[in-house]
mmCIF file of C-alpha atoms in Angstrom:
data_model
loop_
_atom_site.group_PDB
_atom_site.id
_atom_site.type_symbol
_atom_site.label_atom_id
_atom_site.label_comp_id
_atom_site.label_asym_id
_atom_site.label_seq_id
_atom_site.Cartn_x
_atom_site.Cartn_y
_atom_site.Cartn_z
ATOM 1 C CA LEU A 1 43.332 150.160 -13.505
ATOM 2 C CA GLY A 2 46.617 151.349 -16.981
ATOM 3 C CA ARG A 3 47.087 153.159 -19.083
ATOM 4 C CA ASP A 4 44.103 154.394 -21.659
ATOM 5 C CA ALA A 5 45.562 152.468 -24.696
ATOM 6 C CA ASN A 6 44.775 150.193 -23.018
ATOM 7 C CA ALA A 7 40.948 150.046 -23.797
ATOM 8 C CA LEU A 8 42.279 150.405 -27.635
ATOM 9 C CA MET A 9 43.980 147.391 -27.066
ATOM 10 C CA TYR A 10 41.075 145.332 -25.610
ATOM 11 C CA GLY A 11 38.363 146.719 -28.757
ATOM 12 C CA ALA A 12 40.944 145.346 -31.293
ATOM 13 C CA GLY A 13 41.228 142.312 -29.536
ATOM 14 C CA HIS A 14 37.594 141.953 -29.309
ATOM 15 C CA GLY A 15 37.081 143.093 -33.118
ATOM 16 C CA GLY A 16 40.494 141.501 -34.361
ATOM 17 C CA PHE A 17 39.168 138.197 -33.335
ATOM 18 C CA GLU A 18 35.437 137.939 -34.452
ATOM 19 C CA VAL A 19 37.381 138.989 -38.440
ATOM 20 C CA LEU A 20 38.858 136.380 -37.659
ATOM 21 C CA PHE A 21 36.574 133.642 -36.386
ATOM 22 C CA ILE A 22 33.936 134.742 -38.223
ATOM 23 C CA LEU A 23 35.467 135.904 -41.655
ATOM 24 C CA GLY A 24 38.072 133.744 -41.864
ATOM 25 C CA LEU A 25 36.418 130.360 -40.925
ATOM 26 C CA GLY A 26 33.124 131.583 -43.301
ATOM 27 C CA MET A 27 35.499 132.131 -46.144
ATOM 28 C CA ILE A 28 37.374 128.641 -44.945
ATOM 29 C CA SER A 29 34.249 126.718 -45.635
ATOM 30 C CA ASN A 30 32.656 128.500 -49.155
ATOM 31 C CA LEU A 31 36.429 128.342 -50.586
ATOM 32 C CA ALA A 32 36.421 124.785 -49.053
ATOM 33 C CA THR A 33 33.546 124.542 -50.390
ATOM 34 C CA ALA A 34 33.448 126.234 -53.224
ATOM 35 C CA ALA A 35 36.753 123.701 -54.816
ATOM 36 C CA MET A 36 35.231 120.572 -53.121
ATOM 37 C CA LEU A 37 31.813 121.800 -55.985
ATOM 38 C CA ASN A 38 34.495 122.847 -58.287
ATOM 39 C CA ALA A 39 35.990 119.186 -58.596
ATOM 40 C CA GLY A 40 32.985 117.279 -58.881
ATOM 41 C CA MET A 41 32.774 116.393 -55.360
ATOM 42 C CA THR A 42 29.310 116.529 -54.562
ATOM 43 C CA ASP A 43 28.562 113.077 -53.527
ATOM 44 C CA ALA A 44 31.602 113.718 -50.839
ATOM 45 C CA LEU A 45 29.776 116.778 -49.837
ATOM 46 C CA THR A 46 25.711 115.200 -49.397
ATOM 47 C CA ALA A 47 27.281 111.638 -48.245
ATOM 48 C CA GLY A 48 25.332 110.585 -45.586
ATOM 49 C CA VAL A 49 22.606 112.777 -46.066
ATOM 50 C CA THR A 50 19.134 110.766 -46.112
ATOM 51 C CA ASP A 51 16.641 113.148 -45.103
ATOM 52 C CA GLY A 52 15.327 114.213 -48.789
ATOM 53 C CA ALA A 53 14.685 117.899 -47.745
ATOM 54 C CA ALA A 54 17.928 118.618 -45.911
ATOM 55 C CA LEU A 55 19.498 117.445 -49.226
ATOM 56 C CA ALA A 56 17.094 119.524 -51.152
ATOM 57 C CA GLN A 57 17.985 122.402 -48.318
ATOM 58 C CA MET A 58 21.666 121.630 -49.920
ATOM 59 C CA GLU A 59 21.562 121.926 -53.106
ATOM 60 C CA ALA A 60 20.092 125.369 -53.151
ATOM 61 C CA ALA A 61 22.567 126.752 -50.846
ATOM 62 C CA PHE A 62 25.582 124.832 -52.856
ATOM 63 C CA SER A 63 23.692 125.931 -56.336
ATOM 64 C CA GLU A 64 23.489 129.426 -54.129
ATOM 65 C CA LEU A 65 26.879 129.117 -53.619
ATOM 66 C CA ALA A 66 28.343 129.440 -57.648
ATOM 67 C CA TYR A 67 26.038 131.659 -58.394
ATOM 68 C CA THR A 68 27.066 134.593 -56.429
ATOM 69 C CA PRO A 69 28.503 136.893 -57.750
ATOM 70 C CA SER A 70 32.915 137.515 -56.416
ATOM 71 C CA ALA A 71 31.669 140.801 -55.455
ATOM 72 C CA THR A 72 29.893 139.895 -52.521
ATOM 73 C CA PHE A 73 31.995 138.261 -51.001
ATOM 74 C CA LEU A 74 33.584 141.420 -50.119
ATOM 75 C CA VAL A 75 30.682 141.975 -48.309
ATOM 76 C CA GLY A 76 32.272 140.543 -44.692
ATOM 77 C CA ILE A 77 35.905 142.842 -45.586
ATOM 78 C CA VAL A 78 33.325 146.435 -45.667
ATOM 79 C CA GLU A 79 31.114 144.654 -42.759
ATOM 80 C CA ARG A 80 34.446 143.602 -40.682
ATOM 81 C CA ILE A 81 36.117 146.954 -41.289
ATOM 82 C CA ALA A 82 32.917 148.314 -39.560
ATOM 83 C CA ALA A 83 32.577 146.124 -36.566
ATOM 84 C CA VAL A 84 35.970 146.604 -35.690
ATOM 85 C CA ALA A 85 35.712 150.689 -35.567
ATOM 86 C CA LEU A 86 32.400 149.892 -33.563
ATOM 87 C CA HIS A 87 34.244 147.601 -30.542
ATOM 88 C CA LEU A 88 37.048 150.171 -30.651
ATOM 89 C CA SER A 89 34.115 153.107 -29.845
ATOM 90 C CA PHE A 90 32.480 150.813 -27.673
ATOM 91 C CA SER A 91 35.496 149.710 -25.414
ATOM 92 C CA VAL A 92 36.345 153.415 -24.992
ATOM 93 C CA LEU A 93 33.019 153.932 -23.706
ATOM 94 C CA VAL A 94 33.559 150.790 -21.490
ATOM 95 C CA TRP A 95 37.433 151.348 -20.457
ATOM 96 C CA PHE A 96 36.695 154.771 -19.354
ATOM 97 C CA ALA A 97 32.561 154.040 -17.251
ATOM 98 C CA ALA A 98 34.801 151.179 -15.253
ATOM 99 C CA LYS A 99 38.290 153.943 -15.468
ATOM 100 C CA GLU A 100 35.988 157.209 -14.096
ATOM 101 C CA GLN A 101 33.532 156.604 -10.837
ATOM 102 C CA LYS A 102 31.784 159.330 -12.295
ATOM 103 C CA ALA A 103 31.428 157.995 -16.112
ATOM 104 C CA PHE A 104 29.807 155.220 -15.158
ATOM 105 C CA TRP A 105 26.960 156.112 -17.153
ATOM 106 C CA LEU A 106 29.112 155.285 -20.703
ATOM 107 C CA PHE A 107 28.754 151.547 -20.019
ATOM 108 C CA PRO A 108 25.386 151.991 -20.574
ATOM 109 C CA LEU A 109 25.778 154.252 -22.909
ATOM 110 C CA ALA A 110 27.902 151.787 -24.820
ATOM 111 C CA LEU A 111 25.218 148.688 -24.436
ATOM 112 C CA LEU A 112 22.488 151.054 -26.293
ATOM 113 C CA LEU A 113 24.146 151.842 -29.222
ATOM 114 C CA HIS A 114 25.592 148.615 -29.272
ATOM 115 C CA ALA A 115 22.194 147.588 -28.802
ATOM 116 C CA LEU A 116 20.181 150.170 -31.878
ATOM 117 C CA VAL A 117 23.311 148.980 -34.180
ATOM 118 C CA ASP A 118 21.917 145.293 -34.557
ATOM 119 C CA PHE A 119 18.256 146.396 -34.440
ATOM 120 C CA GLY A 120 19.613 148.878 -36.946
ATOM 121 C CA THR A 121 21.044 146.638 -38.977
ATOM 122 C CA VAL A 122 18.505 143.249 -38.482
ATOM 123 C CA VAL A 123 15.395 145.841 -39.264
ATOM 124 C CA LEU A 124 17.429 147.083 -42.640
ATOM 125 C CA SER A 125 18.091 143.794 -44.002
ATOM 126 C CA LYS A 126 14.316 143.151 -44.548
ATOM 127 C CA PHE A 127 12.808 145.989 -45.893
ATOM 128 C CA VAL A 128 16.567 146.842 -47.416
ATOM 129 C CA ALA A 129 17.596 144.664 -49.956
ATOM 130 C CA ASN A 130 20.204 146.678 -51.750
ATOM 131 C CA VAL A 131 23.484 144.967 -49.030
ATOM 132 C CA TRP A 132 26.014 147.572 -50.095
ATOM 133 C CA ILE A 133 22.606 150.638 -49.143
ATOM 134 C CA ILE A 134 22.422 148.376 -45.994
ATOM 135 C CA GLU A 135 26.397 148.794 -45.389
ATOM 136 C CA ALA A 136 26.330 152.487 -46.182
ATOM 137 C CA ALA A 137 23.668 152.799 -43.462
ATOM 138 C CA ILE A 138 25.905 150.937 -41.017
ATOM 139 C CA TYR A 139 29.155 153.354 -41.343
ATOM 140 C CA ALA A 140 26.879 155.519 -41.528
ATOM 141 C CA MET A 141 25.961 154.045 -37.294
ATOM 142 C CA THR A 142 29.685 153.341 -36.794
ATOM 143 C CA ALA A 143 30.551 157.258 -37.954
ATOM 144 C CA PHE A 144 27.584 158.706 -35.312
ATOM 145 C CA CYS A 145 29.769 156.144 -32.667
ATOM 146 C CA VAL A 146 33.777 157.091 -33.592
ATOM 147 C CA LEU A 147 33.018 160.071 -32.674
ATOM 148 C CA ILE A 148 30.718 159.949 -29.439
ATOM 149 C CA ALA A 149 34.084 157.734 -28.597
ATOM 150 C CA LEU A 150 36.428 160.307 -30.100
ATOM 151 C CA TYR A 151 34.789 163.169 -27.815
ATOM 152 C CA VAL A 152 35.025 160.701 -24.514
ATOM 153 C CA TRP A 153 38.337 160.482 -25.130
ATOM 154 C CA LYS A 154 39.632 163.290 -25.596
ATOM 155 C CA LYS A 155 37.251 164.217 -22.364
ATOM 156 C CA HIS A 156 38.853 161.864 -19.904
ATOM 157 C CA ALA A 157 42.128 160.341 -21.003
ATOM 158 C CA ARG A 158 45.098 161.231 -19.704
ATOM 159 C CA PRO A 159 47.714 161.783 -21.788
ATOM 160 C CA GLY A 160 51.385 160.570 -19.956
ATOM 161 C CA GLU A 161 49.938 158.439 -17.719
ATOM 162 C CA PRO A 162 52.767 156.319 -17.079
ATOM 163 C CA GLU A 163 53.209 152.710 -16.697
ATOM 164 C CA PRO A 164 52.370 150.439 -14.050
ATOM 165 C CA ARG A 165 54.977 148.886 -13.166
ATOM 166 C CA ARG A 166 55.608 145.532 -11.481
ATOM 167 C CA GLU A 167 58.209 145.232 -8.592
ATOM 168 C CA PRO A 168 60.379 141.878 -9.147
ATOM 169 C CA ASP A 169 59.377 140.273 -6.197
ATOM 170 C CA GLY A 170 55.739 139.975 -8.069
ATOM 171 C CA ASP A 171 54.291 142.286 -6.721
ATOM 172 C CA ALA A 172 50.893 144.210 -7.050
ATOM 173 C CA PRO A 173 51.860 147.320 -9.713
ATOM 174 C CA GLN A 174 53.690 150.384 -8.511
ATOM 175 C CA GLU A 175 52.933 154.291 -10.521
ATOM 176 C CA ALA A 176 56.203 154.702 -11.933
#
């Protein structure tokens, strides 16, 4: 199966991709729209929109973007830090569930924890108006998941485990 450090690499890869995809593309879109609005190019943004309701919705979005305090855009960065920590934690649980037959119960645990974090975030966003309070709750849930992952890592990790090596002719990996 490989070295236990791979569990962290899987989590970092998944979390890192989400950072680039969700946060990166969203920020690029917001910056491009804001630049066009500041340059007075609103007509270019709404060109081809003939439905009055859709046009009103776009103008409301432009207004919201224009009047959103700059610090609010930092929330996405703060949220993604927690998301990466969660991905690392869940990857550790899934790694050891796959690696050790007796620890298969860690797989449903990872799914359950992920669902609970998502559920908690959605419920909080419906009832709590302050986004920083929601972020604090997300960080508390993240800390809980990280502690579980650390416990599982300490219990199951094999320090100094050899890296599987490939034979020059491309045969299956051999233990060093």
